[in-house]
Short mmCIF file of C-alpha atoms and ligand atoms in Angstrom, two decimals:
data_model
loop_
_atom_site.label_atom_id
_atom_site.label_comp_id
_atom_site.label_asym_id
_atom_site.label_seq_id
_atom_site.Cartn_x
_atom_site.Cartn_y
_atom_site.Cartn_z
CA UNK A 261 -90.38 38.02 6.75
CA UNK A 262 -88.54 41.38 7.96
CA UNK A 263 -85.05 42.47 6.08
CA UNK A 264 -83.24 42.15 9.21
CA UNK A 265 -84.61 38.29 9.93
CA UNK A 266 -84.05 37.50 6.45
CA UNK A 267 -80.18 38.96 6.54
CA UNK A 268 -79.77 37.23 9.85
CA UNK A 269 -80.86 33.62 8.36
CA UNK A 270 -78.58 34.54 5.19
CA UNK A 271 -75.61 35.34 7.43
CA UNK A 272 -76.01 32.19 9.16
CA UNK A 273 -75.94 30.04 6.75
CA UNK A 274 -72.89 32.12 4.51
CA UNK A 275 -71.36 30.82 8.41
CA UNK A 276 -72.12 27.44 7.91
CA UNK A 277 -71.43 27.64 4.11
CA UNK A 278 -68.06 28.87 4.98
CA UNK A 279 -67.34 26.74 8.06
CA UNK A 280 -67.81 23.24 7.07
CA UNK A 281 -65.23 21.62 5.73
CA UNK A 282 -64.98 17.85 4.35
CA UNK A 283 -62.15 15.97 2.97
CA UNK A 284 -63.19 14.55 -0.67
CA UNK A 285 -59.68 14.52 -2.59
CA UNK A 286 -56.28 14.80 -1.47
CA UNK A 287 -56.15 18.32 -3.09
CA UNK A 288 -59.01 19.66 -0.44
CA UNK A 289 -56.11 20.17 2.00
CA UNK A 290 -52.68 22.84 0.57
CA UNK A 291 -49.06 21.32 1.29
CA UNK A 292 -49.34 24.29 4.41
CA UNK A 293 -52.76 22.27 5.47
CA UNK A 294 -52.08 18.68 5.17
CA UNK A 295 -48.26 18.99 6.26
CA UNK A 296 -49.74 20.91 9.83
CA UNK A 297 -52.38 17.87 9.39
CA UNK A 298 -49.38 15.64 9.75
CA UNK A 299 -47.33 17.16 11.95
CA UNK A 300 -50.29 17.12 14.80
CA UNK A 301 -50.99 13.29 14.14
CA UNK A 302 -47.27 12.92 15.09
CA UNK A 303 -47.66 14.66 18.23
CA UNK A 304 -51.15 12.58 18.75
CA UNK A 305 -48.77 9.57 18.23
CA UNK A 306 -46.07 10.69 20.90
CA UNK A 307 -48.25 11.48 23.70
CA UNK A 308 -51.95 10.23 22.99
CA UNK A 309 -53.47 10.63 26.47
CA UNK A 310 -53.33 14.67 25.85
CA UNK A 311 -55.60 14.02 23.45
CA UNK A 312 -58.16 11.22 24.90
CA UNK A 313 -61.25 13.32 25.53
CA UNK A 314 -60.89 16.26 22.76
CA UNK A 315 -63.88 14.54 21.56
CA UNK A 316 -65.80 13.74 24.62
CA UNK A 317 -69.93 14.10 23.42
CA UNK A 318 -68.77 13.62 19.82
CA UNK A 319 -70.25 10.90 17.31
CA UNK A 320 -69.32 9.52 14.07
CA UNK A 321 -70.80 7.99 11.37
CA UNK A 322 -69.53 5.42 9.52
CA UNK A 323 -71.31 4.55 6.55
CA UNK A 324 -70.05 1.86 4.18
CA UNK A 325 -71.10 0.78 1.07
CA UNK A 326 -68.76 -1.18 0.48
CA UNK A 327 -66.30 -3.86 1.95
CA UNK A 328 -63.61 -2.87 4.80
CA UNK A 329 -61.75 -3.97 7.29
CA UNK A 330 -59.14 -1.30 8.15
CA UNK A 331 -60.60 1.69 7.13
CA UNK A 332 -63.71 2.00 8.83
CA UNK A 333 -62.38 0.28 12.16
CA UNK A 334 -59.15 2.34 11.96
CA UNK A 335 -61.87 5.73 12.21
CA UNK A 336 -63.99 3.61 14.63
CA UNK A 337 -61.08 3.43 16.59
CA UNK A 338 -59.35 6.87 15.86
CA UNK A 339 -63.05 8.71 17.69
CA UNK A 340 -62.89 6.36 20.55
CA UNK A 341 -59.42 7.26 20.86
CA UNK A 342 -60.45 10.87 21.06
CA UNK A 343 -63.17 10.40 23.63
CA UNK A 344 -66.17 9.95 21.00
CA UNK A 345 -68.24 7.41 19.98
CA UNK A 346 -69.22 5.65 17.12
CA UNK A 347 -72.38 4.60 14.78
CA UNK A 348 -72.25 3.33 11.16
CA UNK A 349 -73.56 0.79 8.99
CA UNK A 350 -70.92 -1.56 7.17
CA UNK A 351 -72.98 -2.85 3.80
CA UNK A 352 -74.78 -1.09 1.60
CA UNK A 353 -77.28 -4.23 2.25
CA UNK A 354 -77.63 -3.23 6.21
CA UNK A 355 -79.09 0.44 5.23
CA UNK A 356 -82.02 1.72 3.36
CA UNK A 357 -79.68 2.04 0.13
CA UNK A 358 -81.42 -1.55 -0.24
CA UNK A 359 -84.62 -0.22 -0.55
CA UNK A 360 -83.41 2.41 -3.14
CA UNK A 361 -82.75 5.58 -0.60
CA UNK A 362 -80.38 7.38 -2.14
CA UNK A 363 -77.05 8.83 -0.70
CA UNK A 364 -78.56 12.51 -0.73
CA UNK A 365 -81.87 11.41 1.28
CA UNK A 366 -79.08 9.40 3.83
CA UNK A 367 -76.59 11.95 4.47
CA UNK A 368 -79.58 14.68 5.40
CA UNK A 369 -81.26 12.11 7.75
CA UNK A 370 -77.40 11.34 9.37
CA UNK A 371 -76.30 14.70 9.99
CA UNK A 372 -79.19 14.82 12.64
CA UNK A 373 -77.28 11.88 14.30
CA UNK A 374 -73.78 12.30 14.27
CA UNK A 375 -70.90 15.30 14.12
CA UNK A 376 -68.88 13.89 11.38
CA UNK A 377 -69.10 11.02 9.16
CA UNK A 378 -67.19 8.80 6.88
CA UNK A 379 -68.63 7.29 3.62
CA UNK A 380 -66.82 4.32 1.40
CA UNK A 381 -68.73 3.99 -1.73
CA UNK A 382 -68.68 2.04 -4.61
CA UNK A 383 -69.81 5.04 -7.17
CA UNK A 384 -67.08 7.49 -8.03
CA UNK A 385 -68.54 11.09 -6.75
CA UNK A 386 -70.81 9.37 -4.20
CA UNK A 387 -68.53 10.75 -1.15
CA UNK A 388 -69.12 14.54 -3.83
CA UNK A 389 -72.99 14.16 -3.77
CA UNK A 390 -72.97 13.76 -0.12
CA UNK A 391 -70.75 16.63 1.25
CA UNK A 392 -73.43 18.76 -1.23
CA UNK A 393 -76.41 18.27 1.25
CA UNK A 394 -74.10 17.33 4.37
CA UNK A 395 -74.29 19.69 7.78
CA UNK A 396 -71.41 17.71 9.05
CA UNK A 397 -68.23 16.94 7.84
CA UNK A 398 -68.00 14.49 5.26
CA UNK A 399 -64.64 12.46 4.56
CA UNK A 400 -64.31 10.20 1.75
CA UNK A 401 -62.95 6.68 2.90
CA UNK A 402 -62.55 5.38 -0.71
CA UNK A 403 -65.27 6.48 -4.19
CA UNK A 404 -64.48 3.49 -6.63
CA UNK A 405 -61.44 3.50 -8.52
CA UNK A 406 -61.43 7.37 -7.73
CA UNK A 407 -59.62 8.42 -4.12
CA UNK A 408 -58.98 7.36 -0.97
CA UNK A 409 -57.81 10.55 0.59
CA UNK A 410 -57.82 9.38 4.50
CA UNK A 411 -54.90 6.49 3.08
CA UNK A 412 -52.85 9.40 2.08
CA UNK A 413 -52.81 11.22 4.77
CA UNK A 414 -51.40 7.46 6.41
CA UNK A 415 -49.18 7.00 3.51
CA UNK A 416 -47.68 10.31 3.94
CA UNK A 417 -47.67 10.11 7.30
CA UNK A 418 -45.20 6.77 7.61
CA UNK A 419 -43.25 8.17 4.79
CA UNK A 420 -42.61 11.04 7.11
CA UNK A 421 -41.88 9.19 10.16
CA UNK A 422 -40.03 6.72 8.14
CA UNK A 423 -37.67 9.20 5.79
CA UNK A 424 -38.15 12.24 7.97
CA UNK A 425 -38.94 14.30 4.73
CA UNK A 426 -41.57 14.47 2.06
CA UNK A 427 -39.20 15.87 -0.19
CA UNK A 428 -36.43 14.80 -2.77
CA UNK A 429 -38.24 11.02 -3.22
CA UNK A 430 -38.17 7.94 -5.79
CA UNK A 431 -41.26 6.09 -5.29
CA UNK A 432 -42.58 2.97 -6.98
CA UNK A 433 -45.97 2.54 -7.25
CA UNK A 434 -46.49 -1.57 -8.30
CA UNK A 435 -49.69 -3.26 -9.53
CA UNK A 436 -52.78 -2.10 -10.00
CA UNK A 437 -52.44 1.52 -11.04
CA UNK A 438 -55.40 1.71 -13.14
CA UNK A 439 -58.08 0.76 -10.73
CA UNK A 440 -55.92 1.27 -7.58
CA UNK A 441 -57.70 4.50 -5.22
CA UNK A 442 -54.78 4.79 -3.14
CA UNK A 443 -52.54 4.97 -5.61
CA UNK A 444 -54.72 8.17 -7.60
CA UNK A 445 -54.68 9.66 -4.64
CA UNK A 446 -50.95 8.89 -3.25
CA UNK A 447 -49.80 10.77 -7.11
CA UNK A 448 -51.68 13.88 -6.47
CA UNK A 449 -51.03 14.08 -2.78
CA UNK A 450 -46.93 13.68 -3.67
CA UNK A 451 -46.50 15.98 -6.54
CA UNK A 452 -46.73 18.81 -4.10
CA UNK A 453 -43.40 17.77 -2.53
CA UNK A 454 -40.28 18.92 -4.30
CA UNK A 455 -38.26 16.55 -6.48
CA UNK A 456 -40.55 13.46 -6.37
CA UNK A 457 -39.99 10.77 -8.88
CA UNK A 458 -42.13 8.01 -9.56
CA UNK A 459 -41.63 4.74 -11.02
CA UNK A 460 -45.03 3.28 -12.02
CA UNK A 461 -44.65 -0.73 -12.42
CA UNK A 462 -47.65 -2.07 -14.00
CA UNK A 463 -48.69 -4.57 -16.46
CA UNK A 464 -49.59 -2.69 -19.92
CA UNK A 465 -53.08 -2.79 -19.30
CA UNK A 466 -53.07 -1.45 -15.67
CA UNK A 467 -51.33 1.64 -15.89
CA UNK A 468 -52.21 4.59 -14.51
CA UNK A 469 -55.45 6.33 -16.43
CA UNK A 470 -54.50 8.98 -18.87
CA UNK A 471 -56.37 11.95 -17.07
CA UNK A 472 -53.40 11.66 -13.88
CA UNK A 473 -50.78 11.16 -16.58
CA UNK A 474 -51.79 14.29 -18.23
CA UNK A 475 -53.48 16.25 -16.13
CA UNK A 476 -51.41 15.97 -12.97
CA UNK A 477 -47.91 14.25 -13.97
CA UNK A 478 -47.11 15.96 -17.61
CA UNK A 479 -49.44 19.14 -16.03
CA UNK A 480 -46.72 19.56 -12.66
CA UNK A 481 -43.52 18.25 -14.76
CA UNK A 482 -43.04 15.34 -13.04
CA UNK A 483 -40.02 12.81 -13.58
CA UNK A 484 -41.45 9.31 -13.80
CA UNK A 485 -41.14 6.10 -15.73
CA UNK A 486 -43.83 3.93 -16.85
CA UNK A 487 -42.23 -0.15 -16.92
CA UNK A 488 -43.27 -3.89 -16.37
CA UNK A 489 -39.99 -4.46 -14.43
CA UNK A 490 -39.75 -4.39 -10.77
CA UNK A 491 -36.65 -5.89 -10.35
CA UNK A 492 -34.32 -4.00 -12.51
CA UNK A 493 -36.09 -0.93 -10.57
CA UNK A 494 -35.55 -1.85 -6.83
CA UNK A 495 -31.94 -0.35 -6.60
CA UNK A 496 -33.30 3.42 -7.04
CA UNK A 497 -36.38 3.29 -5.02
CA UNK A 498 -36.91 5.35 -1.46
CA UNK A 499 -40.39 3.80 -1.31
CA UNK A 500 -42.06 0.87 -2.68
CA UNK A 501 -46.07 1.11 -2.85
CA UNK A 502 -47.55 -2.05 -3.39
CA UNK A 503 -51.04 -2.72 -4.63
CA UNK A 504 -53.51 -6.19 -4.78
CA UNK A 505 -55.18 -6.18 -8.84
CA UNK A 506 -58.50 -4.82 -7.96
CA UNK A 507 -60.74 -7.51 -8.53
CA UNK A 508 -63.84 -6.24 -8.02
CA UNK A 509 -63.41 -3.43 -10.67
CA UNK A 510 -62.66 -6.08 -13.71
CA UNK A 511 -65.31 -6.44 -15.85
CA UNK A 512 -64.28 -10.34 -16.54
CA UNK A 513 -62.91 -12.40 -14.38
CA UNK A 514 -60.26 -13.98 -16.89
CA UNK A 515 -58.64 -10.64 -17.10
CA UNK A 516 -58.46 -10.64 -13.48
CA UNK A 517 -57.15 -14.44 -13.30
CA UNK A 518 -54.31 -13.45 -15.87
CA UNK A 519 -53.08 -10.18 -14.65
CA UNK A 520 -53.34 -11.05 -10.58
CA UNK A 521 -49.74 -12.36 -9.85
CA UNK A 522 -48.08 -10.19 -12.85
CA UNK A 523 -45.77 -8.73 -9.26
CA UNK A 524 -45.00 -10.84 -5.93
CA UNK A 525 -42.35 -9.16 -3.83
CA UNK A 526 -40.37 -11.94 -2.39
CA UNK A 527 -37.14 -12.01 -0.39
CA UNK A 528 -35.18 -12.37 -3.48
CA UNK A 529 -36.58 -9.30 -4.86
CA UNK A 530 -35.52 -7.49 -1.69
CA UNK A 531 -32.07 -7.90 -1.74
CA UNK A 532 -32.20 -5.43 -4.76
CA UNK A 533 -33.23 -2.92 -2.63
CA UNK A 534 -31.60 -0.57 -0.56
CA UNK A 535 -30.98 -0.85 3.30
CA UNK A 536 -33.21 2.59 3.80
CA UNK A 537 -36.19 1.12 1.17
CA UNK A 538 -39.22 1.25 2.72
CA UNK A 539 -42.00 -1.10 1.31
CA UNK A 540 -45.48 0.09 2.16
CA UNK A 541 -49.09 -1.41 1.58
CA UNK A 542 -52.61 -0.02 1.61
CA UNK A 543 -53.85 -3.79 2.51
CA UNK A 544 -55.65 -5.75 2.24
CA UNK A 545 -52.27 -7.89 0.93
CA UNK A 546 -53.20 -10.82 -1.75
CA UNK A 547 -50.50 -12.47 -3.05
CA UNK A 548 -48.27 -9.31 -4.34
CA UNK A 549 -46.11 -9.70 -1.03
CA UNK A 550 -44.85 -12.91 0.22
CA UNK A 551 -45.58 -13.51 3.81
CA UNK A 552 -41.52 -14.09 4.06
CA UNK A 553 -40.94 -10.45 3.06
CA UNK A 554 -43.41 -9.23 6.45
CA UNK A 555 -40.20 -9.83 8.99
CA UNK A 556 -38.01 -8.02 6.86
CA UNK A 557 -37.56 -4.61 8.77
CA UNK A 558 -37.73 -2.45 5.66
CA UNK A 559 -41.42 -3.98 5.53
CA UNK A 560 -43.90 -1.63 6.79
CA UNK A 561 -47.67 -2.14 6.09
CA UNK A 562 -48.57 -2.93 9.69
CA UNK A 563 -47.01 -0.16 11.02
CA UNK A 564 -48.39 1.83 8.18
CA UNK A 565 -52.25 0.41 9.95
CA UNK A 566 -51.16 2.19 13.02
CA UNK A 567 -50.02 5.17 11.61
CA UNK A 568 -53.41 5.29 9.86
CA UNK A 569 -55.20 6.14 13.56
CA UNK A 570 -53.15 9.09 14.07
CA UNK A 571 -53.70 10.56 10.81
CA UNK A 572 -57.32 10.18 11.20
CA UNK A 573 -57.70 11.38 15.08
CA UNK A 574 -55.87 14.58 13.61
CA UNK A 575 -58.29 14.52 10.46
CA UNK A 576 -61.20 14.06 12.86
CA UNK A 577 -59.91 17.53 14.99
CA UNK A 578 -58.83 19.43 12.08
CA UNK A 579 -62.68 19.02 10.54
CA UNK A 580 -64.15 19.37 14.51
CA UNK A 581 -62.36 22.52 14.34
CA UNK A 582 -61.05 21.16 18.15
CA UNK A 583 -58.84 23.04 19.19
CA UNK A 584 -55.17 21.33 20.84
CA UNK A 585 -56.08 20.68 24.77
C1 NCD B 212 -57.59 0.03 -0.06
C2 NCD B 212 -58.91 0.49 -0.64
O1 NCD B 212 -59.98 0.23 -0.10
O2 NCD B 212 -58.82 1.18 -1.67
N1 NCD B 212 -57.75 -0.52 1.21
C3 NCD B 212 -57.70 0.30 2.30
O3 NCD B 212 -58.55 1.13 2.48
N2 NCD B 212 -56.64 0.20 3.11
C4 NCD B 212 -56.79 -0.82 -0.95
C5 NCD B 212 -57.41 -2.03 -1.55
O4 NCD B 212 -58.57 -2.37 -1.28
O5 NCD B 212 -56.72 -2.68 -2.31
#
């Protein structure tokens, strides 16, 4: 092969290299990123027919390994919304990964179908492996007990809409902080903002894992409070996070039985809380939030669901690299 063919086929690839982005971990995105992330999802939500064929020819792929509901409908939904359309498998059990093909073999054989894709996996690192031998964009909807970057980008996105600010918060994080993605990712996503506290409500033995205490709280010089009490805590919270006990991450299921209703919010428990408390929810909801709380206006987890689309039709432009019609 000639110098100039071989420099040529180097150059392109340095392009593609350089090019493709994916979204693995909150921390993929800087503040200046994920805040102009956020800020065109809220224009998306105020006048979404500007944006309903920005995607026109484009398919995703959804490819889930593992249960959803919201997740992968709520990117089903965010490309049609766009204009695109939509393939996807939604069990490991309904794609070869049943007859042992592993995640690297998948992604190379998907990237000939589809633009972009979105893998939920039950292996921590999975969503990592695949973005390694990827063409397209990969996003991680959820690795294991690891991240869930695509519900922080919805988090943050109600909290915005909700508080107006990202800035100067006290959020409490309640339940399952050991095994809970969202809230792994929520912490490193919200230490970016200035003056964020966090109250971490947990059972002893489901607080958060040491690497985010040390490593990203203690690292950043966070203010935060590790308790068992929600209660006593409800007067000084802007946000309260709630999370189901992660079932399918015990390794018994006595553990799970015992520690599953350590927190319900209930409408007693709400009257402790401020008039301007907002109480979100990744969902799905167990029993960790009466169904008597869900007409209180302060509770927000279904609007949070909505929000969720317009953070992800933004995602899905911002890794397109579409530009705004
Ligand atoms: C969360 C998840 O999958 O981590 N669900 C979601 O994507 N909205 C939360 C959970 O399953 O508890």
């Amino acid at each position: 092969m000639n110098t100039s063919l071989n420099t040529l086929i180097f150059l392109n690839f340095r392009r593609l290299e350089l090019t493709l982005k994916h979204l693995i971990s909150p921390m993929d995105f800087t503040i200046e990123e994920t805040n102009d992330l956020l800020a065109l999802a809220e224009r998306i939500k105020d006048n979404p027919d500007k944006y309903a064929h920005v995607c026109d020819g484009k398919k995703i792929a959804t490819l889930f390994y593992e249960p959803s509901t919201r997740t992968r409908l709520s990117f089903e939904t965010a490309m049609i919304n766009l204009g695109g359309q939509v393939i996807g498998f939604s069990s490991a059990q309904s794609s070869s990964a049943a007859k042992g093909e592993s995640v690297a073999d998948t992604i190379r054989v998907i990237s000939c179908f589809a633009d972009i894709c979105a893998m939920r996996h039950p292996k921590e690192g999975a969503p990592t492996v695949a973005s390694q031998f990827s063409d397209i964009p990969v996003i991680n909807a959820g690795d294991g007990g690891h991240n869930h970057p695509t519900q922080t980008l919805t988090d943050l996105l109600t909290i915005k809409l909700l508080k107006g600010d990202l800035n100067n918060l006290t959020i409490g994080l309640c339940g399952d902080l050991k095994f809970g993605r969202t809230v792994h990712s929520l912490i490193n996503a919200m230490v970016r903002y200035s003056n964020t506290r966090f109250v971490l409500i947990s059972p002893n033995e489901l607080r958060i894992p040491d690497y985010l205490r040390k490593e990203v709280l203690d690292a950043n010089n966070i203010d935060y409070l590790e308790t068992d009490e929600l209660e006593k805590n409800m007067p000084d919270l802007d946000i309260l996070y709630m999370t189901r006990v992660q079932r399918e991450r015990f390794f018994n299921e006595e553990d799970y039985v015992r520690l599953k209703d350590s927190f319900i919010l209930d409408e007693k428990k709400m009257q402790y809380a401020r008039d301007d408390m907002f109480v979100l929810h990744p969902l799905p909801r167990v029993n960790e939030i009466s169904v008597s709380v869900d007409k209180d206006p302060r509770a927000v987890y279904f609007k949070q669901v909505q929000y969720g689309v317009y953070a992800r039709m933004a995602l899905i432009m911002k890794l397109l690299d579409i530009k705004e019609p």
